[in-house]
Coordinates of C-alpha atoms in Angstrom, one line a residue:
Chain A
M1 CA 0.8 49.0 13.9
L2 CA 0.2 49.7 10.2
Q3 CA 2.8 52.1 8.5
T4 CA 3.8 52.8 4.8
K5 CA 6.4 55.0 3.5
N6 CA 6.4 56.3 -0.3
L7 CA 4.0 53.6 -1.7
Q8 CA 4.0 52.6 -5.1
F9 CA 2.9 50.6 -7.7
A10 CA 2.8 49.7 -11.6
Y11 CA 0.9 47.4 -12.9
N12 CA 2.7 48.3 -16.4
N13 CA 3.7 51.7 -17.5
D14 CA 0.5 53.2 -18.0
L15 CA -1.3 52.1 -14.6
S16 CA 0.2 53.0 -11.8
F17 CA -0.1 54.7 -8.3
S18 CA 1.7 56.0 -6.1
F19 CA 0.0 55.9 -2.4
P20 CA -0.1 58.7 0.5
D21 CA 2.1 57.3 3.8
L22 CA -0.3 55.8 5.6
G23 CA -0.5 55.0 9.2
C24 CA -2.8 53.0 11.7
G25 CA -2.4 51.8 15.1
A26 CA -3.3 49.0 17.4
G27 CA -7.2 49.3 18.2
E28 CA -7.4 51.8 16.1
S29 CA -9.8 52.2 12.3
L30 CA -8.5 53.8 9.5
L31 CA -11.6 54.3 6.1
I32 CA -9.4 54.7 3.8
T33 CA -12.7 56.5 0.2
G34 CA -11.9 57.6 -3.1
R35 CA -14.0 56.8 -6.3
S36 CA -13.9 53.5 -8.3
G37 CA -10.0 53.7 -10.2
C38 CA -7.6 55.2 -7.6
G39 CA -6.4 52.2 -6.5
K40 CA -8.1 51.5 -3.4
T41 CA -8.4 47.9 -3.9
T42 CA -5.0 47.8 -5.3
L43 CA -3.9 49.5 -2.4
L44 CA -5.8 46.6 -0.4
H45 CA -3.6 43.9 -1.6
L46 CA -0.5 46.1 -1.3
L47 CA -1.5 45.8 2.1
A48 CA -1.9 41.9 2.7
G49 CA 1.2 41.2 0.8
I50 CA -1.2 39.5 -2.3
L51 CA 0.2 42.8 -4.4
H52 CA 4.3 43.8 -3.5
P53 CA 4.7 47.4 -4.1
S54 CA 6.7 48.5 -6.5
A55 CA 8.8 50.7 -4.1
G56 CA 8.0 51.8 -0.9
E57 CA 7.4 50.2 2.3
I58 CA 5.2 48.8 4.3
S59 CA 5.6 48.1 7.8
I60 CA 3.4 45.6 9.9
G61 CA 4.8 45.3 13.9
D62 CA 7.6 44.4 13.5
T63 CA 7.7 43.0 10.1
L64 CA 8.3 45.1 7.1
L65 CA 5.9 43.1 4.4
S66 CA 7.3 45.0 1.8
S67 CA 10.5 42.6 2.0
L68 CA 8.9 39.6 2.4
G69 CA 8.7 36.8 -0.7
G70 CA 5.7 34.7 -2.2
A71 CA 5.5 31.9 0.3
A72 CA 6.4 33.8 3.2
A73 CA 4.0 37.0 2.3
D74 CA 1.3 33.8 2.2
R75 CA 2.5 32.7 5.7
F76 CA 2.8 36.4 7.5
R77 CA -0.9 37.0 5.9
G78 CA -2.0 33.6 6.9
A79 CA -1.2 33.9 10.5
C80 CA -1.2 38.1 10.8
I81 CA -4.0 39.6 8.5
G82 CA -8.0 39.2 8.7
L83 CA -9.7 39.9 5.3
V84 CA -13.4 41.1 5.1
Y85 CA -14.6 41.3 2.0
Q86 CA -17.8 43.0 -0.3
R87 CA -18.7 39.8 -0.4
P88 CA -18.4 36.6 2.3
H89 CA -17.1 33.0 -0.3
F90 CA -16.6 30.2 1.7
I91 CA -15.4 27.0 0.5
A92 CA -19.0 25.9 -0.7
S93 CA -18.6 21.9 0.6
L94 CA -17.3 23.1 4.1
T95 CA -20.2 24.0 7.1
V96 CA -19.9 27.4 8.7
L97 CA -17.3 26.1 11.5
D98 CA -15.4 24.4 9.2
N99 CA -14.6 27.4 7.4
L100 CA -13.4 29.4 10.4
R101 CA -10.9 26.9 10.9
L102 CA -9.5 27.0 7.9
P103 CA -7.4 30.1 8.6
A104 CA -6.2 29.1 11.4
Y105 CA -5.4 25.7 9.8
L106 CA -3.8 27.3 6.8
G107 CA -1.9 30.3 9.0
H108 CA -0.5 27.2 11.2
K109 CA -2.5 28.7 14.5
P110 CA -4.1 26.8 17.5
A111 CA -8.1 27.2 17.2
S112 CA -10.1 25.7 19.7
E113 CA -13.8 24.5 18.8
K114 CA -14.8 26.4 21.6
A115 CA -12.9 29.7 21.0
I116 CA -15.0 29.4 17.9
G117 CA -18.0 28.8 19.3
E118 CA -17.3 31.8 22.1
L119 CA -16.2 34.2 18.7
A120 CA -19.4 33.0 16.9
A121 CA -21.3 33.1 19.8
H122 CA -20.5 36.6 20.6
L123 CA -21.5 37.7 17.1
G124 CA -24.8 35.9 16.9
I125 CA -24.1 33.0 14.4
G126 CA -23.9 30.5 17.2
H127 CA -26.3 28.4 15.5
T128 CA -24.5 28.6 12.1
L129 CA -21.9 26.6 12.3
R130 CA -23.5 23.4 11.6
Q131 CA -24.9 24.1 8.2
L132 CA -23.1 25.1 4.7
P133 CA -22.3 28.4 4.0
D134 CA -25.1 29.1 1.5
R135 CA -27.7 28.4 3.6
L136 CA -27.1 31.7 6.4
S137 CA -28.8 34.5 5.5
V138 CA -26.5 38.0 3.4
G139 CA -26.4 39.4 7.5
E140 CA -25.1 36.3 8.9
Q141 CA -22.3 35.4 6.0
Q142 CA -21.1 38.6 6.1
R143 CA -21.0 37.9 10.0
A144 CA -19.5 34.6 9.7
S145 CA -16.8 36.5 7.5
I146 CA -16.0 38.4 10.4
A147 CA -15.9 35.6 12.5
R148 CA -13.3 34.2 10.3
A149 CA -10.9 37.4 9.9
L150 CA -11.4 37.3 13.7
V151 CA -9.9 33.7 14.3
N152 CA -6.1 33.9 14.3
R153 CA -6.3 36.8 16.4
P154 CA -4.4 39.4 14.1
A155 CA -2.7 42.7 14.0
L156 CA -4.5 43.4 11.2
I157 CA -7.5 43.2 9.4
L158 CA -8.1 45.0 5.9
A159 CA -11.7 44.8 4.8
D160 CA -12.6 45.5 1.0
E161 CA -15.7 47.4 0.7
P162 CA -17.6 44.8 3.2
T163 CA -20.5 46.9 3.5
S164 CA -21.4 48.0 0.0
A165 CA -23.9 45.1 -0.7
L166 CA -25.7 45.3 2.2
D167 CA -28.7 47.5 3.6
D168 CA -29.0 50.7 5.8
E169 CA -29.5 48.5 8.8
N170 CA -26.9 45.6 7.5
C171 CA -24.6 48.1 7.5
A172 CA -25.1 50.3 10.2
S173 CA -24.4 47.2 12.1
V174 CA -21.7 45.1 10.0
I175 CA -19.2 48.8 10.0
E176 CA -20.1 48.3 14.3
L177 CA -19.4 44.6 14.5
L178 CA -16.0 45.5 13.1
T179 CA -14.6 48.6 14.3
R180 CA -15.7 47.1 17.5
Q181 CA -14.8 43.6 17.1
A182 CA -11.5 45.5 15.3
A183 CA -11.0 47.7 19.3
E184 CA -11.7 44.8 21.1
H185 CA -8.9 42.4 19.5
D186 CA -6.1 44.9 20.0
A187 CA -6.2 44.5 16.4
A188 CA -5.6 47.3 13.3
L189 CA -8.4 48.0 11.1
V190 CA -8.5 49.1 7.9
I191 CA -11.3 49.9 5.3
V192 CA -11.6 50.6 1.6
T193 CA -14.5 51.6 0.5
H194 CA -16.8 53.9 -2.2
D195 CA -19.6 53.2 0.4
G196 CA -20.8 57.2 1.6
R197 CA -22.3 56.0 4.9
L198 CA -19.1 54.9 6.2
K199 CA -17.3 58.4 7.1
S200 CA -19.5 58.9 10.0
A201 CA -19.2 55.6 11.5
V202 CA -15.4 55.9 11.4
K203 CA -13.4 59.1 12.9
N204 CA -9.7 58.4 10.6
Q205 CA -9.9 58.9 7.4
V206 CA -8.0 58.9 4.1
E207 CA -9.1 60.2 0.6
L208 CA -6.8 58.7 -2.7
S209 CA -6.8 61.4 -5.2
L210 CA -8.0 59.4 -9.2
Q211 CA -4.3 59.8 -10.6
G212 CA -1.8 58.5 -12.5
R213 CA -3.3 57.3 -15.7
Chain B
M1 CA -8.1 19.2 7.1
L2 CA -6.5 19.3 3.8
L3 CA -7.7 16.1 3.1
K4 CA -11.3 16.8 4.3
I5 CA -11.1 19.2 2.0
I6 CA -10.5 16.9 -0.7
Y7 CA -12.9 15.1 0.2
R8 CA -16.2 17.0 1.1
N9 CA -15.3 19.3 -2.4
L10 CA -15.8 16.1 -4.7
A11 CA -18.2 14.8 -2.6
H12 CA -20.1 18.1 -2.5
K13 CA -20.8 17.9 -6.6
P14 CA -20.7 14.2 -7.4
L15 CA -21.6 13.4 -10.1
G16 CA -18.2 14.2 -12.5
A17 CA -16.4 12.9 -10.3
A18 CA -18.7 9.1 -10.2
L19 CA -18.4 9.4 -14.1
S20 CA -14.3 9.7 -13.7
V21 CA -15.2 6.6 -10.8
A22 CA -16.4 4.7 -13.1
L23 CA -14.6 4.0 -15.9
L24 CA -11.5 3.7 -13.5
A25 CA -13.1 0.6 -12.3
L26 CA -13.7 -0.7 -15.8
S27 CA -11.0 -0.2 -16.8
T28 CA -9.1 -1.2 -13.4
G29 CA -11.1 -4.2 -13.4
I30 CA -10.9 -5.4 -16.5
I31 CA -6.4 -5.8 -16.8
S32 CA -7.3 -7.1 -13.0
M33 CA -9.5 -9.4 -14.3
L34 CA -7.1 -10.4 -16.9
L35 CA -3.2 -10.4 -15.2
L36 CA -5.6 -12.3 -12.2
L37 CA -6.7 -14.9 -15.2
Q38 CA -2.8 -14.9 -16.9
S39 CA -1.0 -16.1 -14.4
Q40 CA -3.3 -18.1 -12.4
L41 CA -3.9 -20.1 -15.8
E42 CA -0.3 -19.7 -16.7
Q43 CA 0.6 -21.5 -13.1
K44 CA -2.0 -24.0 -13.0
F45 CA -0.4 -25.3 -17.2
E46 CA 2.8 -25.4 -15.1
R47 CA 1.5 -27.1 -12.7
D48 CA 0.4 -30.2 -14.8
L49 CA 2.8 -30.6 -17.0
K50 CA 4.9 -31.6 -14.4
D51 CA 7.8 -34.3 -15.4
I52 CA 5.8 -34.7 -19.2
D53 CA 8.2 -34.7 -21.7
L54 CA 6.0 -36.2 -24.0
V55 CA 2.3 -37.3 -24.7
V56 CA 2.3 -40.3 -27.1
G57 CA -1.5 -41.1 -28.3
A58 CA -3.6 -41.3 -31.5
K59 CA -2.9 -39.1 -34.5
G60 CA -4.8 -36.5 -34.5
S61 CA -4.2 -32.4 -33.1
P62 CA -1.7 -32.2 -30.7
L63 CA -3.0 -29.7 -29.0
Q64 CA -5.9 -32.0 -28.7
L65 CA -4.2 -34.5 -27.5
V66 CA -1.8 -32.5 -24.5
L67 CA -5.5 -30.6 -23.7
S68 CA -7.0 -34.4 -22.9
A69 CA -3.7 -36.3 -21.7
V70 CA -1.9 -33.2 -19.5
Y71 CA -4.9 -30.8 -18.6
H72 CA -7.8 -33.2 -19.0
V73 CA -10.4 -31.0 -20.6
D74 CA -10.1 -32.0 -23.8
A75 CA -12.0 -35.2 -25.5
P76 CA -8.8 -37.9 -26.7
T77 CA -7.4 -38.0 -29.5
G78 CA -8.3 -41.9 -29.9
N79 CA -7.2 -45.1 -28.8
I80 CA -3.3 -46.2 -29.2
P81 CA -2.2 -50.4 -29.1
L82 CA -1.0 -51.4 -25.7
E83 CA 1.3 -53.3 -27.5
E84 CA 2.9 -50.2 -29.2
V85 CA 3.8 -48.4 -25.7
E86 CA 5.1 -51.4 -24.7
K87 CA 7.2 -51.1 -27.3
L88 CA 8.8 -47.7 -26.2
R89 CA 9.1 -48.7 -22.3
K90 CA 12.3 -50.8 -23.7
M91 CA 13.6 -47.6 -25.2
R92 CA 16.8 -46.4 -23.9
S93 CA 15.9 -42.6 -24.5
I94 CA 13.1 -43.0 -22.0
S95 CA 13.2 -42.9 -18.7
G96 CA 9.0 -43.5 -17.6
I97 CA 5.8 -44.3 -18.9
T98 CA 3.1 -43.5 -17.4
P99 CA -0.4 -45.3 -18.9
L100 CA -3.8 -43.4 -19.7
A101 CA -6.9 -45.3 -19.8
Y102 CA -10.3 -43.3 -20.5
G103 CA -13.6 -45.1 -19.6
D104 CA -16.4 -43.4 -17.9
S105 CA -17.2 -40.9 -15.2
Y106 CA -18.6 -40.6 -12.1
Q107 CA -20.7 -37.1 -11.9
R108 CA -18.8 -35.7 -14.3
F109 CA -15.6 -36.1 -12.7
R110 CA -13.3 -38.6 -14.8
I111 CA -12.5 -42.1 -14.5
L112 CA -8.8 -42.2 -15.5
G113 CA -6.9 -46.2 -15.8
T114 CA -3.7 -45.7 -14.7
D115 CA -0.9 -47.0 -12.2
T116 CA 0.4 -45.5 -9.5
T117 CA 3.4 -43.6 -11.1
F118 CA 0.4 -40.8 -11.8
I119 CA -0.1 -40.2 -8.5
S120 CA 3.1 -40.0 -7.4
R121 CA 4.1 -38.0 -11.1
Y122 CA 2.2 -34.6 -9.6
G123 CA 3.0 -35.5 -5.6
G124 CA -0.1 -36.8 -4.5
K125 CA -0.2 -37.6 -1.1
L126 CA -2.8 -39.5 0.5
K127 CA -5.2 -38.3 3.0
S128 CA -6.9 -41.5 4.1
G129 CA -7.1 -45.1 2.9
R130 CA -4.8 -47.1 0.8
L131 CA -3.6 -46.7 -2.9
F132 CA -5.6 -49.3 -5.6
K133 CA -4.3 -52.6 -6.0
Q134 CA -6.4 -54.5 -8.6
P135 CA -9.2 -53.7 -10.6
L136 CA -12.2 -51.7 -9.5
E137 CA -10.5 -50.2 -7.1
A138 CA -10.2 -46.9 -7.0
V139 CA -8.4 -43.4 -5.6
I140 CA -10.4 -40.6 -5.7
G141 CA -9.3 -37.1 -5.9
A142 CA -9.9 -33.7 -2.6
T143 CA -12.2 -32.3 -4.9
V144 CA -14.0 -35.4 -6.2
A145 CA -14.2 -36.4 -2.6
E146 CA -15.9 -33.2 -2.0
N147 CA -18.5 -32.7 -4.3
T148 CA -20.0 -37.2 -4.5
G149 CA -19.1 -37.5 -1.1
L150 CA -17.8 -41.2 -2.1
Q151 CA -15.8 -41.7 1.2
A152 CA -13.1 -45.3 1.1
G153 CA -15.0 -48.4 1.7
Q154 CA -17.6 -47.5 -0.9
T155 CA -18.7 -48.3 -4.1
F156 CA -20.4 -46.7 -6.8
F157 CA -21.5 -46.8 -10.3
S158 CA -19.4 -45.1 -13.9
T159 CA -21.6 -43.9 -16.2
H160 CA -20.8 -45.1 -20.0
G161 CA -18.4 -41.6 -21.1
D162 CA -18.6 -38.0 -20.2
V163 CA -21.5 -36.8 -19.5
A164 CA -24.1 -37.2 -16.3
E165 CA -26.9 -38.4 -18.2
G166 CA -24.7 -41.1 -19.9
E167 CA -25.5 -44.4 -20.2
Q168 CA -24.8 -46.1 -16.6
H169 CA -22.6 -49.9 -15.8
D170 CA -24.2 -51.2 -13.5
H171 CA -23.1 -54.7 -13.1
A172 CA -19.5 -54.5 -11.8
G173 CA -19.1 -51.7 -9.1
Y174 CA -15.9 -49.8 -8.1
V175 CA -14.3 -50.1 -4.9
V176 CA -13.1 -46.8 -3.3
T177 CA -9.4 -47.5 -1.8
G178 CA -8.3 -44.0 -0.4
I179 CA -8.9 -40.8 -0.9
L180 CA -5.9 -38.2 -1.9
E181 CA -5.2 -35.0 -0.3
R182 CA -6.1 -31.4 -2.4
S183 CA -2.8 -30.6 -4.3
N184 CA -3.8 -28.7 -6.9
T185 CA -3.2 -30.2 -10.1
V186 CA -5.1 -32.2 -12.0
L187 CA -5.3 -35.5 -9.2
D188 CA -8.1 -33.5 -7.3
N189 CA -10.3 -33.6 -10.4
L190 CA -10.0 -37.6 -11.0
L191 CA -11.2 -40.8 -9.8
L192 CA -8.0 -43.1 -10.6
T193 CA -7.6 -46.6 -11.2
E194 CA -6.1 -49.9 -12.8
V195 CA -5.5 -49.8 -16.3
A196 CA -7.6 -53.2 -16.2
S197 CA -10.7 -51.7 -14.5
V198 CA -11.4 -50.2 -17.7
W199 CA -10.8 -52.5 -20.4
S200 CA -13.2 -55.4 -17.9
I201 CA -16.2 -53.1 -17.5
H202 CA -16.5 -52.8 -21.0
E203 CA -15.5 -56.1 -21.8
E204 CA -18.3 -57.8 -19.7
G205 CA -20.7 -54.9 -21.0
H206 CA -20.3 -56.5 -24.1
E207 CA -21.5 -59.5 -23.5
D208 CA -25.2 -58.1 -22.8
H209 CA -25.4 -54.6 -24.2
D210 CA -25.6 -54.5 -28.2
H211 CA -22.7 -51.7 -28.5
D212 CA -21.5 -51.5 -32.5
H213 CA -18.1 -51.9 -31.3
D214 CA -18.6 -55.3 -30.3
H215 CA -15.7 -57.4 -30.8
A216 CA -15.4 -61.3 -29.7
R217 CA -13.6 -61.1 -26.4
D218 CA -10.4 -62.4 -27.5
T219 CA -10.1 -60.3 -30.1
I220 CA -9.9 -57.5 -28.4
P221 CA -6.7 -55.7 -28.5
R222 CA -5.8 -54.2 -25.5
E223 CA -5.6 -50.2 -25.6
I224 CA -4.9 -47.2 -23.7
T225 CA -5.9 -43.7 -24.5
A226 CA -2.6 -41.5 -24.2
A227 CA 1.6 -42.1 -22.6
L228 CA 3.5 -39.8 -20.8
V229 CA 6.5 -40.0 -21.7
K230 CA 9.4 -38.7 -19.7
A231 CA 12.3 -38.8 -21.3
R232 CA 16.3 -39.6 -20.2
S233 CA 17.6 -36.3 -21.7
V234 CA 16.7 -33.3 -22.7
H235 CA 18.6 -34.2 -26.1
S236 CA 15.8 -37.6 -26.2
A237 CA 12.5 -35.3 -25.5
M238 CA 13.3 -33.2 -28.6
T239 CA 14.9 -36.5 -30.8
L240 CA 12.0 -38.7 -29.9
P241 CA 9.2 -37.2 -31.1
M242 CA 10.2 -37.0 -34.6
M243 CA 11.5 -41.0 -33.9
I244 CA 7.2 -41.9 -32.2
N245 CA 6.1 -40.1 -35.5
E246 CA 7.4 -41.7 -38.3
S247 CA 8.2 -45.2 -36.8
T248 CA 5.2 -46.2 -35.2
G249 CA 1.3 -45.5 -35.9
M250 CA 1.4 -43.0 -33.1
Q251 CA 2.0 -39.3 -32.9
A252 CA 4.3 -37.8 -30.0
A253 CA 3.7 -33.7 -28.7
S254 CA 5.3 -32.1 -26.2
P255 CA 2.7 -30.5 -24.0
A256 CA 5.3 -27.7 -23.9
L257 CA 5.2 -26.5 -27.0
E258 CA 1.1 -27.2 -27.6
I259 CA 1.3 -24.7 -24.6
N260 CA 3.4 -22.7 -25.3
R261 CA 1.3 -22.1 -29.3
L262 CA -1.9 -21.8 -27.5
M263 CA -1.2 -19.4 -24.7
K264 CA 0.3 -17.1 -28.6
M265 CA -3.2 -18.0 -29.6
L266 CA -5.1 -16.0 -25.8
G267 CA -2.5 -13.6 -26.0
I268 CA -4.2 -12.5 -28.7
G269 CA -7.4 -12.2 -26.8
V270 CA -5.6 -11.2 -24.2
T271 CA -3.7 -8.3 -25.8
A272 CA -7.2 -7.6 -27.4
L273 CA -8.5 -7.0 -24.4
Q274 CA -6.4 -5.4 -22.7
T275 CA -5.8 -2.7 -25.2
L276 CA -9.7 -1.5 -24.7
A277 CA -8.6 -1.2 -20.9
L278 CA -5.7 1.0 -21.6
G279 CA -8.3 3.0 -24.2
I280 CA -10.7 2.8 -21.3
M281 CA -8.0 4.1 -18.5
L282 CA -7.1 6.8 -20.8
I283 CA -11.2 8.0 -21.6
S284 CA -11.2 8.0 -17.7
G285 CA -7.6 10.2 -17.3
F286 CA -10.0 12.3 -19.5
S287 CA -12.8 11.9 -17.9
V288 CA -10.8 13.2 -13.9
F289 CA -9.7 16.2 -16.2
I290 CA -12.8 17.3 -17.3
A291 CA -14.6 16.5 -13.6
L292 CA -11.5 18.7 -12.0
Y293 CA -11.2 21.7 -14.7
N294 CA -14.8 22.3 -14.8
R295 CA -14.6 22.3 -10.7
L296 CA -11.4 24.7 -11.2
R297 CA -13.5 27.1 -12.6
E298 CA -16.7 27.0 -10.4
R299 CA -14.1 27.0 -7.9
K300 CA -11.4 30.0 -8.7
Y301 CA -12.8 31.8 -5.9
E302 CA -12.5 29.1 -2.9
L303 CA -9.2 28.6 -3.6
A304 CA -8.4 32.8 -4.1
L305 CA -9.6 32.7 -0.6
M306 CA -7.2 29.9 0.7
R307 CA -4.2 31.4 -0.7
S308 CA -5.6 35.1 0.8
M309 CA -5.4 32.8 3.7
G310 CA -1.7 32.0 3.3
C311 CA -2.6 28.8 1.9
S312 CA 1.4 28.5 -0.5
R313 CA 0.9 28.0 -3.9
L314 CA 2.8 24.5 -3.6
R315 CA 0.1 23.9 -0.8
L316 CA -3.1 24.5 -3.1
F317 CA -0.9 22.4 -5.8
W318 CA -0.5 19.7 -4.5
M319 CA -4.7 19.5 -3.0
L320 CA -5.7 19.6 -6.6
L321 CA -3.2 16.5 -7.2
S322 CA -4.1 14.7 -4.5
E323 CA -7.9 15.2 -5.3
G324 CA -6.8 13.4 -8.8
M325 CA -4.9 10.5 -7.5
L326 CA -8.2 10.0 -4.8
L327 CA -10.1 9.8 -7.5
A328 CA -7.7 6.9 -8.9
V329 CA -7.3 5.6 -5.8
T330 CA -10.9 5.4 -5.9
G331 CA -11.5 3.8 -9.5
F332 CA -8.9 1.4 -8.0
A333 CA -10.3 0.2 -5.4
G334 CA -13.5 -0.6 -7.2
G335 CA -11.6 -1.8 -11.0
V336 CA -10.2 -4.3 -7.8
L337 CA -14.0 -5.5 -6.6
L338 CA -14.9 -5.8 -10.2
S339 CA -12.0 -8.5 -11.6
R340 CA -12.8 -10.3 -7.2
L341 CA -16.9 -10.5 -8.7
G342 CA -16.1 -11.6 -12.7
L343 CA -14.2 -13.9 -11.2
W344 CA -16.5 -14.7 -8.7
I345 CA -19.1 -15.8 -11.5
L346 CA -17.1 -17.7 -13.3
N347 CA -16.2 -19.6 -10.3
T348 CA -20.2 -20.2 -10.1
G349 CA -19.9 -21.0 -13.2
A350 CA -17.7 -22.6 -15.2
A351 CA -15.3 -24.5 -11.9
R352 CA -16.7 -28.0 -12.8
E353 CA -16.9 -27.6 -16.5
F354 CA -13.2 -26.5 -16.7
H355 CA -12.2 -28.0 -12.9
F356 CA -10.6 -25.1 -11.6
V357 CA -11.6 -23.0 -9.2
F358 CA -10.2 -19.7 -9.7
R359 CA -8.5 -18.2 -6.5
Y360 CA -8.9 -14.3 -5.0
E361 CA -5.5 -13.0 -3.6
P362 CA -4.2 -10.2 -5.7
V363 CA -0.8 -10.9 -7.4
Q364 CA 2.3 -8.3 -7.3
A365 CA 1.3 -7.1 -11.2
E366 CA -1.6 -5.0 -9.5
L367 CA 0.5 -3.3 -7.5
W368 CA 2.0 -2.0 -11.3
L369 CA -1.6 -2.0 -11.9
L370 CA -1.9 0.8 -8.7
G371 CA 0.8 3.1 -9.4
I372 CA -0.3 3.1 -13.2
T373 CA -3.7 4.4 -12.6
V374 CA -2.6 7.0 -9.3
L375 CA -0.4 8.0 -12.5
V376 CA -3.3 8.7 -14.9
G377 CA -4.8 10.4 -12.3
A378 CA -2.6 12.5 -11.1
V379 CA -1.3 13.7 -15.2
A380 CA -5.2 14.1 -15.3
A381 CA -5.1 16.7 -12.1
L382 CA -1.3 18.3 -13.4
V383 CA -3.2 21.1 -15.9
P384 CA -5.7 22.1 -12.7
A385 CA -3.3 21.8 -10.4
I386 CA -0.7 24.3 -12.3
S387 CA -3.5 26.8 -13.6
A388 CA -3.8 26.8 -9.7
F389 CA -0.5 27.3 -8.7
R390 CA -0.1 30.1 -11.3
M391 CA -3.5 31.6 -10.5
N392 CA -2.7 35.7 -10.1
L393 CA -4.6 36.2 -6.0
S394 CA -5.2 39.7 -6.7
R395 CA -7.0 39.1 -10.1
A396 CA -9.1 35.9 -9.1
L397 CA -9.9 38.1 -5.6
A398 CA -11.0 41.1 -7.9
D399 CA -12.9 39.3 -10.0
A400 CA -15.5 37.8 -8.1

């Protein structure tokens, strides 16, 4: 599903990264670890099409993401990639339900209220749909952001430090939820983290080394 | 959905937006009211100017003469001998003369002694009854009929002078012979009668009152207040005033010239108000800018989030621009309401005094005003929209 080749990125002459080749099949999970500063977030943004690689290739399914330009990359990301962040952020003025509708709207995908309701109920946040996001507990917020990443049934889910702000209990349930949902939705799941607690939860792991300075 | 985001975002933190809308409403309100006043006053002035090339009356302020004889709003300048006016009638360069004699009033509406050419001049049509044929018969305008409840066949007693509390002439009553249809001209607010009625009321009055203008009956020269003159050609309309002003004891004034002069004087005030309103509009534009820019900083992550969900730069740009324009349109709507409220207050307060009711329908210039307001909103939103457009998504996401 996801395959990278000779991926490189340079912020400037002094700060550049080259990444090992990665692969992750549909329904599989890949954990990318490494100390801060080794380019984890850069890699994630490259995989999401937010940054454009200076060299190398990224293919997702049949699409060569690294060949897409700005607007096309935006469109592809909206339709095919779900993102989960360290801290759950929402549009504060919209209800949870509208926040969950947003990716479908922006990614030009159909999403019925019923389907969103079922997804939310499945993740245990069905009762929060009519509320504003900041009324939810941290655990509920992280579940809601996972739900948001799943709404468009993406081929690839990218998670950036999804657990590092959570306590052990929430950490375990969130990582369990992420891997199970990715498998159920037949999506490739890539998690970048420095959170050592996750090493036991995901089998496929790549460690990035400090480089480039 | 995008509309919902725009609306919900503005409603989420309503205070900054409310200030912008209030300022916009104030400025567009003032401008829209000025536009309405100006266009309606100009229309009214034009309509009442029908076919009057000159006004002839006693010496004094020409503007006052025009205001009193054509628009019936100011006091007359004095009286002129009928004899002199009759001489004018014989002149070749004059094609028509309508005499005006102000007498008294009835419930603050003026009674005007004239002849039936006055009614035809303004295109007045009878709604009921017939025209006056002899002294002490009167035809009344539509507004007068509405306000006083007078009907054809009824008798009324005039009051001396122009005030409601004036002395009442209860010895000789007028009979209403007809009521005019509404014509939106001065006719609506007048009670019309023969010139001779005005004389007869006062002559009979003199016998049992001790007025200071008490004269023996046969020595009173017949006088009228003014005469409306239609010239035979444009050329004679230009030359007549000088001739009349030099060779008679009367003055001739051109209503068109005087009204032009008046409008120019009013124009200074209007321009000052317009400048003030434009100033407020600039400030409101600035306030829209500040409101949107502040919210932009708070919302930077939200916008980044939308980008990460596939929202293109251009769409985000439009969204922020639309926020500014939505504020502008809301402010404009408030301004239109404000201007109507202002007119309504004018109408309830001063309409009777000026014999004029302002109408509420929009004028075309308000469309321009809408365009300009939206432009102000868009320009104010431009900087926030551009900075959202140029946002470094990777950094914005990493910074949060």
